Amino acid sequence: PSGEEYALYLETLADKSGIQVQLDAKVLSIADVGENAKNGGTGKKPVGQPGPFEIEVQKLKGESAGSKKTFTSRYVVWAAGEFQYPKDKRTMTYVYKEGESKPSIDFGTMFRGAEYCLHNSKVKSWRKLPGDDFVIIGGYESGVDAAYNLAKAGKKCQVLASTPTWCLQTGDPSSELAPYTAARLREVLSSGFSPSPKLLSPIRVIAVDKRNGKEGYNIAARWKKVDESLDVNGMGIEMEDAGEEDDILVLQTPNPPILCTGFEGSVAAEADNLFNFPSPADQQAKGCIGEGPLLTRRDESTKVPGVFLVGPSVTHGELSFCFVYKFRQRFAVVADAICQGLGMDTREAVAECRRTDMYLDNFATCEEACGDAC
């Protein structure tokens, strides 16, 4: 279906189901005002039912813009997504201090000059983007998508990627290019296509500066060690020859570099008070999925009972559910937990979800497809 068709489907679903939807509204706060809140930080087990929660919401548009309203709910499902929180100027580190049960988030600079770059989520049209020569920072799905669209628009581009994802063949789409993306990349790299993107990897950008007295930007990047185990021609995609490890490459571009570095995610940006996070050691051991919040087997917060998480930030141990076809299979698990908490009989509904492969609670069946997403 098209985007418009899917939007119509959601509108119809909300209307027929009687779901109350608040549009143009911003959640200002979520407060646990129940008995469990009194035990916060004491290490005691939850007492009885979770919540209730008070959710303060502010209207953003219309005649009542600026007005506030408080809703009360027994449960909260955090589903605020990732896209509206681009990772464009900073990195995140969870900092644990002695005697504190909750980490603080230390926001550092991604690299010097990141503020000169344009995040790919801010581009409305690649064809109408001013300029015809670009450098793309990041080589996963969004980086390759940018390269493909710029090439199709007749614009030159170079892709700087810390890992040559176009060479990976792991069986997990969290760590390699999707077949559709790889096929599009091969299209613009074919011998009869021009201008073709140039792929540089493994290399990490360390600084971006404006050129002294000239228009444009300098981009400094450091070559990483080449992984000899990778088959650089395994997917039929050619890349530029890599430099020596630790050598510095400096590129010039007349236009702001395109950042394709992903998203902070709404959990870390807005809801870190509702979830516990792994220790720094655990984060490092798990790689790029290590920053995901700690959850129960039902995707409930281990910190605030009654708060559930759905979406691409869901992780369990070494398993990542960052793709929609993965995390959507956990929706029914959350719904089942909430409905059971409200005293409902869910057996028939769960059986139907299992029949359609939309109830994933056996992690052993997804170890191959939900592995580490680095």
CSV table of C-alpha atoms in Angstrom, one decimal:
chain,number,residue,atom,x,y,z
A,1,PRO,CA,0.0,0.0,0.0
A,2,SER,CA,1.0,3.6,-0.5
A,3,GLY,CA,1.6,6.0,2.4
A,4,GLU,CA,-1.8,7.6,1.9
A,5,GLU,CA,-3.5,4.2,1.8
A,6,TYR,CA,-1.8,3.1,5.0
A,7,ALA,CA,-2.8,6.4,6.7
A,8,LEU,CA,-6.4,5.8,5.7
A,9,TYR,CA,-6.2,2.3,7.1
A,10,LEU,CA,-5.0,3.6,10.5
A,11,GLU,CA,-7.7,6.3,10.5
A,12,THR,CA,-10.4,3.7,9.8
A,13,LEU,CA,-9.0,1.4,12.4
A,14,ALA,CA,-9.0,4.1,15.0
A,15,ASP,CA,-12.6,5.1,14.1
A,16,LYS,CA,-14.1,1.6,14.1
A,17,SER,CA,-12.3,0.6,17.3
A,18,GLY,CA,-13.3,3.8,19.1
A,19,ILE,CA,-9.7,4.6,19.9
A,20,GLN,CA,-9.3,8.1,21.4
A,21,VAL,CA,-6.5,9.8,19.4
A,22,GLN,CA,-5.2,13.2,20.5
A,23,LEU,CA,-3.6,15.0,17.5
A,24,ASP,CA,-1.2,17.9,17.7
A,25,ALA,CA,-0.4,17.1,21.3
A,26,LYS,CA,2.8,17.0,23.2
A,27,VAL,CA,3.3,14.8,26.3
A,28,LEU,CA,5.0,17.0,28.9
A,29,SER,CA,5.3,14.5,31.7
A,30,ILE,CA,4.4,11.0,32.8
A,31,ALA,CA,4.1,10.5,36.6
A,32,ASP,CA,3.5,7.2,38.5
A,33,VAL,CA,1.2,8.3,41.3
A,34,GLY,CA,0.5,4.8,42.7
A,35,GLU,CA,1.9,2.7,45.5
A,36,ASN,CA,4.8,1.5,43.4
A,37,ALA,CA,6.1,5.0,43.0
A,38,LYS,CA,6.6,5.1,46.8
A,39,ASN,CA,9.0,2.2,46.5
A,40,GLY,CA,11.1,3.8,43.8
A,41,GLY,CA,14.8,3.3,44.3
A,42,THR,CA,14.2,1.1,47.4
A,43,GLY,CA,14.6,-2.2,45.6
A,44,LYS,CA,11.2,-3.5,46.8
A,45,LYS,CA,9.0,-5.6,44.5
A,46,PRO,CA,6.0,-4.0,42.9
A,47,VAL,CA,2.9,-3.8,45.0
A,48,GLY,CA,-0.3,-5.0,43.4
A,49,GLN,CA,-1.4,-3.2,40.2
A,50,PRO,CA,0.9,-0.8,38.5
A,51,GLY,CA,0.2,2.9,38.3
A,52,PRO,CA,-2.0,4.7,38.0
A,53,PHE,CA,-0.1,7.2,35.8
A,54,GLU,CA,-0.9,10.9,35.2
A,55,ILE,CA,0.1,12.0,31.7
A,56,GLU,CA,0.2,15.8,31.2
A,57,VAL,CA,-0.4,16.8,27.6
A,58,GLN,CA,-0.2,20.2,25.9
A,59,LYS,CA,-2.2,21.1,22.8
A,60,LEU,CA,0.1,22.5,20.1
A,61,LYS,CA,-2.3,23.8,17.4
A,62,GLY,CA,-5.8,25.1,17.0
A,63,GLU,CA,-7.9,27.5,19.2
A,64,SER,CA,-6.9,25.7,22.3
A,65,ALA,CA,-3.1,25.8,21.5
A,66,GLY,CA,-1.1,26.0,24.7
A,67,SER,CA,-3.8,24.5,26.9
A,68,LYS,CA,-2.9,21.5,29.1
A,69,LYS,CA,-4.8,18.5,30.1
A,70,THR,CA,-4.0,15.5,32.4
A,71,PHE,CA,-5.0,12.0,31.5
A,72,THR,CA,-5.0,9.1,33.9
A,73,SER,CA,-4.2,5.5,32.9
A,74,ARG,CA,-3.3,2.2,34.5
A,75,TYR,CA,-0.7,1.4,31.9
A,76,VAL,CA,1.6,3.4,29.5
A,77,VAL,CA,3.0,2.1,26.2
A,78,TRP,CA,6.0,4.2,25.0
A,79,ALA,CA,5.9,4.2,21.2
A,80,ALA,CA,7.3,7.6,20.3
A,81,GLY,CA,9.7,6.2,17.6
A,82,GLU,CA,13.1,7.3,16.4
A,83,PHE,CA,12.8,9.5,13.4
A,84,GLN,CA,12.0,12.8,15.1
A,85,TYR,CA,15.3,12.5,17.2
A,86,PRO,CA,18.1,12.5,14.6
A,87,LYS,CA,21.6,11.7,15.8
A,88,ASP,CA,23.1,14.8,14.1
A,89,LYS,CA,25.3,16.8,16.5
A,90,ARG,CA,26.0,14.6,19.5
A,91,THR,CA,26.7,11.2,20.9
A,92,MET,CA,25.2,9.6,24.0
A,93,THR,CA,26.9,7.8,26.9
A,94,TYR,CA,25.1,6.5,30.0
A,95,VAL,CA,27.2,7.6,33.0
A,96,TYR,CA,26.8,5.6,36.3
A,97,LYS,CA,27.9,7.3,39.5
A,98,GLU,CA,28.6,5.6,42.8
A,99,GLY,CA,25.5,5.5,45.0
A,100,GLU,CA,23.1,6.3,42.2
A,101,SER,CA,20.7,3.7,40.8
A,102,LYS,CA,19.9,5.7,37.7
A,103,PRO,CA,22.5,6.7,35.1
A,104,SER,CA,22.7,10.2,33.7
A,105,ILE,CA,23.1,10.7,30.0
A,106,ASP,CA,26.3,12.5,28.9
A,107,PHE,CA,25.8,14.1,25.5
A,108,GLY,CA,29.2,14.6,23.8
A,109,THR,CA,30.1,15.9,20.3
A,110,MET,CA,29.8,13.4,17.5
A,111,PHE,CA,32.9,14.9,15.9
A,112,ARG,CA,34.2,18.4,15.5
A,113,GLY,CA,32.1,20.3,13.0
A,114,ALA,CA,29.1,18.0,13.0
A,115,GLU,CA,26.9,21.1,13.2
A,116,TYR,CA,28.0,22.0,9.7
A,117,CYS,CA,26.4,18.8,8.3
A,118,LEU,CA,22.8,18.1,7.1
A,119,HIS,CA,21.1,15.1,8.6
A,120,ASN,CA,19.4,13.0,5.9
A,121,SER,CA,16.1,13.2,7.7
A,122,LYS,CA,16.0,16.9,7.0
A,123,VAL,CA,16.2,16.4,3.2
A,124,LYS,CA,12.7,16.8,1.6
A,125,SER,CA,13.8,16.1,-2.0
A,126,TRP,CA,17.2,14.8,-3.1
A,127,ARG,CA,16.6,16.0,-6.6
A,128,LYS,CA,15.9,19.6,-5.4
A,129,LEU,CA,18.8,19.6,-2.9
A,130,PRO,CA,21.0,22.5,-3.9
A,131,GLY,CA,24.4,21.4,-5.3
A,132,ASP,CA,25.7,18.6,-7.5
A,133,ASP,CA,28.6,17.2,-5.5
A,134,PHE,CA,28.2,15.7,-2.0
A,135,VAL,CA,30.0,13.6,0.7
A,136,ILE,CA,27.8,11.2,2.7
A,137,ILE,CA,28.8,10.2,6.2
A,138,GLY,CA,27.5,6.8,7.1
A,139,GLY,CA,27.0,3.8,4.9
A,140,TYR,CA,24.1,1.7,6.2
A,141,GLU,CA,20.5,1.9,4.9
A,142,SER,CA,20.1,5.6,5.1
A,143,GLY,CA,23.6,6.3,3.6
A,144,VAL,CA,23.0,4.0,0.7
A,145,ASP,CA,19.5,5.4,0.2
A,146,ALA,CA,21.1,8.9,0.0
A,147,ALA,CA,23.7,7.8,-2.5
A,148,TYR,CA,21.2,6.1,-4.7
A,149,ASN,CA,18.8,9.1,-4.8
A,150,LEU,CA,21.6,11.6,-5.4
A,151,ALA,CA,23.0,9.4,-8.2
A,152,LYS,CA,19.6,9.1,-9.8
A,153,ALA,CA,19.3,12.9,-9.6
A,154,GLY,CA,22.5,13.2,-11.6
A,155,LYS,CA,24.6,14.3,-8.6
A,156,LYS,CA,28.1,13.1,-7.7
A,157,CYS,CA,28.7,11.7,-4.2
A,158,GLN,CA,31.2,9.8,-2.0
A,159,VAL,CA,30.1,7.6,0.9
A,160,LEU,CA,32.3,7.4,4.0
A,161,ALA,CA,31.4,4.4,6.1
A,162,SER,CA,33.1,2.9,9.2
A,163,THR,CA,31.9,-0.6,8.1
A,164,PRO,CA,31.3,-1.7,4.5
A,165,THR,CA,27.8,-2.9,5.1
A,166,TRP,CA,27.5,-3.7,1.4
A,167,CYS,CA,30.0,-6.5,1.9
A,168,LEU,CA,28.3,-8.1,4.9
A,169,GLN,CA,26.4,-11.4,4.5
A,170,THR,CA,25.2,-12.4,7.9
A,171,GLY,CA,21.6,-13.4,7.4
A,172,ASP,CA,20.5,-10.6,9.7
A,173,PRO,CA,19.1,-7.5,7.9
A,174,SER,CA,20.0,-5.5,11.1
A,175,SER,CA,23.7,-5.8,10.1
A,176,GLU,CA,23.7,-6.0,6.3
A,177,LEU,CA,22.0,-4.1,3.6
A,178,ALA,CA,18.4,-5.2,2.8
A,179,PRO,CA,18.2,-7.0,-0.6
A,180,TYR,CA,16.2,-4.1,-2.1
A,181,THR,CA,18.8,-1.6,-0.9
A,182,ALA,CA,21.7,-3.6,-2.2
A,183,ALA,CA,19.9,-4.0,-5.6
A,184,ARG,CA,19.5,-0.3,-5.9
A,185,LEU,CA,23.1,0.3,-5.0
A,186,ARG,CA,24.2,-2.2,-7.7
A,187,GLU,CA,22.0,-0.3,-10.2
A,188,VAL,CA,23.8,3.0,-9.7
A,189,LEU,CA,27.2,1.3,-9.7
A,190,SER,CA,26.6,-0.6,-13.0
A,191,SER,CA,29.0,0.1,-15.8
A,192,GLY,CA,26.4,2.0,-17.9
A,193,PHE,CA,25.3,4.4,-15.1
A,194,SER,CA,26.8,7.8,-14.5
A,195,PRO,CA,27.6,9.5,-12.1
A,196,SER,CA,28.1,6.5,-9.9
A,197,PRO,CA,28.7,6.9,-6.1
A,198,LYS,CA,32.2,6.2,-4.7
A,199,LEU,CA,32.3,3.9,-1.7
A,200,LEU,CA,35.1,4.4,0.9
A,201,SER,CA,35.3,2.0,3.9
A,202,PRO,CA,36.4,1.2,6.5
A,203,ILE,CA,36.9,4.9,7.5
A,204,ARG,CA,35.6,7.1,10.3
A,205,VAL,CA,35.1,10.9,10.0
A,206,ILE,CA,36.9,12.8,12.8
A,207,ALA,CA,36.3,16.4,11.8
A,208,VAL,CA,34.4,18.8,9.5
A,209,ASP,CA,35.6,22.4,9.0
A,210,LYS,CA,34.6,25.2,6.7
A,211,ARG,CA,37.3,26.0,4.2
A,212,ASN,CA,39.3,29.1,5.0
A,213,GLY,CA,38.4,31.9,2.6
A,214,LYS,CA,36.6,29.6,0.3
A,215,GLU,CA,33.1,28.2,0.0
A,216,GLY,CA,32.7,24.6,1.0
A,217,TYR,CA,34.0,22.2,3.6
A,218,ASN,CA,37.0,20.0,4.5
A,219,ILE,CA,36.3,16.6,5.8
A,220,ALA,CA,39.0,14.7,7.8
A,221,ALA,CA,38.6,11.0,8.2
A,222,ARG,CA,40.8,8.2,9.6
A,223,TRP,CA,41.2,4.9,7.9
A,224,LYS,CA,40.4,1.8,10.0
A,225,LYS,CA,41.9,-1.7,9.8
A,226,VAL,CA,40.5,-3.7,6.9
A,227,ASP,CA,38.6,-6.8,7.9
A,228,GLU,CA,40.3,-9.4,5.7
A,229,SER,CA,37.5,-11.9,6.3
A,230,LEU,CA,35.0,-9.7,4.4
A,231,ASP,CA,34.4,-10.6,0.8
A,232,VAL,CA,34.5,-7.1,-0.7
A,233,ASN,CA,33.1,-8.5,-4.0
A,234,GLY,CA,30.6,-10.8,-2.3
A,235,MET,CA,27.5,-8.8,-3.3
A,236,GLY,CA,28.8,-7.6,-6.6
A,237,ILE,CA,29.5,-4.1,-5.4
A,238,GLU,CA,32.8,-2.4,-6.1
A,239,MET,CA,34.4,0.1,-3.7
A,240,GLU,CA,37.4,2.3,-3.7
A,241,ASP,CA,40.8,0.9,-2.4
A,242,ALA,CA,41.2,1.4,1.3
A,243,GLY,CA,44.1,3.3,2.8
A,244,GLU,CA,46.6,2.3,5.4
A,245,GLU,CA,45.2,2.0,9.0
A,246,ASP,CA,45.3,5.3,10.8
A,247,ASP,CA,46.2,7.3,7.7
A,248,ILE,CA,44.2,10.6,7.4
A,249,LEU,CA,42.1,11.3,4.3
A,250,VAL,CA,41.0,14.9,3.7
A,251,LEU,CA,38.2,15.5,1.2
A,252,GLN,CA,36.7,18.8,0.0
A,253,THR,CA,33.0,19.3,-0.8
A,254,PRO,CA,31.2,22.5,-1.9
A,255,ASN,CA,28.1,21.5,0.0
A,256,PRO,CA,27.2,20.6,3.6
A,257,PRO,CA,28.1,16.9,4.2
A,258,ILE,CA,25.1,14.6,4.5
A,259,LEU,CA,24.9,12.9,7.9
A,260,CYS,CA,23.4,9.4,7.7
A,261,THR,CA,24.2,8.4,11.2
A,262,GLY,CA,20.9,7.2,12.5
A,263,PHE,CA,18.8,8.4,15.4
A,264,GLU,CA,19.1,8.9,19.1
A,265,GLY,CA,15.7,7.4,19.7
A,266,SER,CA,12.9,8.8,21.8
A,267,VAL,CA,13.6,6.5,24.8
A,268,ALA,CA,17.0,8.0,25.6
A,269,ALA,CA,16.0,11.5,24.5
A,270,GLU,CA,12.7,11.8,26.3
A,271,ALA,CA,12.0,8.8,28.5
A,272,ASP,CA,15.2,7.9,30.3
A,273,ASN,CA,13.3,8.5,33.7
A,274,LEU,CA,11.0,5.5,32.9
A,275,PHE,CA,13.6,2.9,32.1
A,276,ASN,CA,16.8,1.3,33.4
A,277,PHE,CA,19.8,1.0,31.1
A,278,PRO,CA,22.7,-1.4,30.9
A,279,SER,CA,25.9,-0.7,32.7
A,280,PRO,CA,28.8,0.6,30.6
A,281,ALA,CA,30.5,-2.8,30.6
A,282,ASP,CA,27.3,-4.4,29.3
A,283,GLN,CA,26.9,-1.7,26.7
A,284,GLN,CA,30.4,-2.4,25.3
A,285,ALA,CA,29.9,-6.2,25.4
A,286,LYS,CA,26.7,-5.9,23.4
A,287,GLY,CA,28.0,-3.5,20.8
A,288,CYS,CA,25.5,-1.2,19.1
A,289,ILE,CA,22.4,-2.8,20.8
A,290,GLY,CA,23.9,-2.2,24.2
A,291,GLU,CA,22.2,1.1,24.7
A,292,GLY,CA,18.7,-0.4,24.6
A,293,PRO,CA,16.7,-0.1,27.9
A,294,LEU,CA,16.3,-3.1,30.2
A,295,LEU,CA,13.0,-4.9,29.7
A,296,THR,CA,11.1,-7.9,31.1
A,297,ARG,CA,10.2,-10.8,28.9
A,298,ARG,CA,6.9,-8.9,28.2
A,299,ASP,CA,8.7,-5.7,27.1
A,300,GLU,CA,7.8,-4.0,30.4
A,301,SER,CA,10.2,-1.5,32.1
A,302,THR,CA,12.3,-3.0,34.8
A,303,LYS,CA,12.2,0.4,36.6
A,304,VAL,CA,8.6,1.5,36.4
A,305,PRO,CA,6.0,-1.3,36.4
A,306,GLY,CA,3.2,-0.7,34.0
A,307,VAL,CA,5.3,1.1,31.4
A,308,PHE,CA,5.9,-0.9,28.2
A,309,LEU,CA,8.1,-0.3,25.2
A,310,VAL,CA,7.3,-1.0,21.6
A,311,GLY,CA,9.4,-0.2,18.5
A,312,PRO,CA,12.9,-0.5,17.2
A,313,SER,CA,14.6,0.2,20.6
A,314,VAL,CA,13.4,-3.2,22.0
A,315,THR,CA,16.3,-5.6,22.8
A,316,HIS,CA,16.6,-8.7,24.8
A,317,GLY,CA,20.1,-9.9,25.7
A,318,GLU,CA,21.9,-10.2,22.4
A,319,LEU,CA,18.7,-10.0,20.3
A,320,SER,CA,17.7,-6.8,18.5
A,321,PHE,CA,14.1,-6.1,17.3
A,322,CYS,CA,15.1,-3.0,15.4
A,323,PHE,CA,13.2,-3.7,12.1
A,324,VAL,CA,9.5,-3.4,11.8
A,325,TYR,CA,8.9,-7.0,10.8
A,326,LYS,CA,10.6,-7.9,14.1
A,327,PHE,CA,9.2,-5.6,16.7
A,328,ARG,CA,5.6,-5.7,15.3
A,329,GLN,CA,5.6,-9.4,16.4
A,330,ARG,CA,6.0,-8.1,20.0
A,331,PHE,CA,2.9,-5.9,19.9
A,332,ALA,CA,0.6,-8.7,20.9
A,333,VAL,CA,2.8,-9.7,23.7
A,334,VAL,CA,2.5,-6.2,25.2
A,335,ALA,CA,-1.3,-6.2,24.6
A,336,ASP,CA,-1.6,-9.6,26.2
A,337,ALA,CA,0.2,-8.5,29.3
A,338,ILE,CA,-1.9,-5.3,29.7
A,339,CYS,CA,-5.2,-7.1,29.0
A,340,GLN,CA,-4.3,-9.9,31.5
A,341,GLY,CA,-3.5,-7.1,34.0
A,342,LEU,CA,-7.0,-5.7,33.5
A,343,GLY,CA,-8.6,-9.1,34.1
A,344,MET,CA,-9.4,-10.1,30.5
A,345,ASP,CA,-9.3,-13.5,29.0
A,346,THR,CA,-6.8,-13.3,26.2
A,347,ARG,CA,-6.5,-17.0,25.2
A,348,GLU,CA,-8.5,-16.8,22.0
A,349,ALA,CA,-6.9,-13.6,20.8
A,350,VAL,CA,-3.4,-14.9,21.6
A,351,ALA,CA,-4.2,-18.1,19.7
A,352,GLU,CA,-5.2,-16.1,16.6
A,353,CYS,CA,-2.0,-14.0,16.8
A,354,ARG,CA,0.1,-17.1,17.0
A,355,ARG,CA,-1.7,-18.5,14.0
A,356,THR,CA,-0.7,-15.5,11.9
A,357,ASP,CA,2.9,-15.4,13.3
A,358,MET,CA,2.2,-12.2,15.1
A,359,TYR,CA,3.0,-13.3,18.7
A,360,LEU,CA,6.8,-13.8,19.1
A,361,ASP,CA,7.6,-14.9,22.7
A,362,ASN,CA,10.0,-17.8,21.9
A,363,PHE,CA,13.3,-16.0,21.4
A,364,ALA,CA,15.0,-19.3,20.5
A,365,THR,CA,13.2,-19.1,17.1
A,366,CYS,CA,14.7,-15.7,16.2
A,367,GLU,CA,18.3,-15.9,17.3
A,368,GLU,CA,19.5,-16.1,13.7
A,369,ALA,CA,17.3,-13.2,12.5
A,370,CYS,CA,17.5,-10.9,15.5
A,371,GLY,CA,21.2,-11.0,16.4
A,372,ASP,CA,23.5,-8.1,17.1
A,373,ALA,CA,22.7,-5.2,14.8
A,374,CYS,CA,26.2,-3.7,14.6
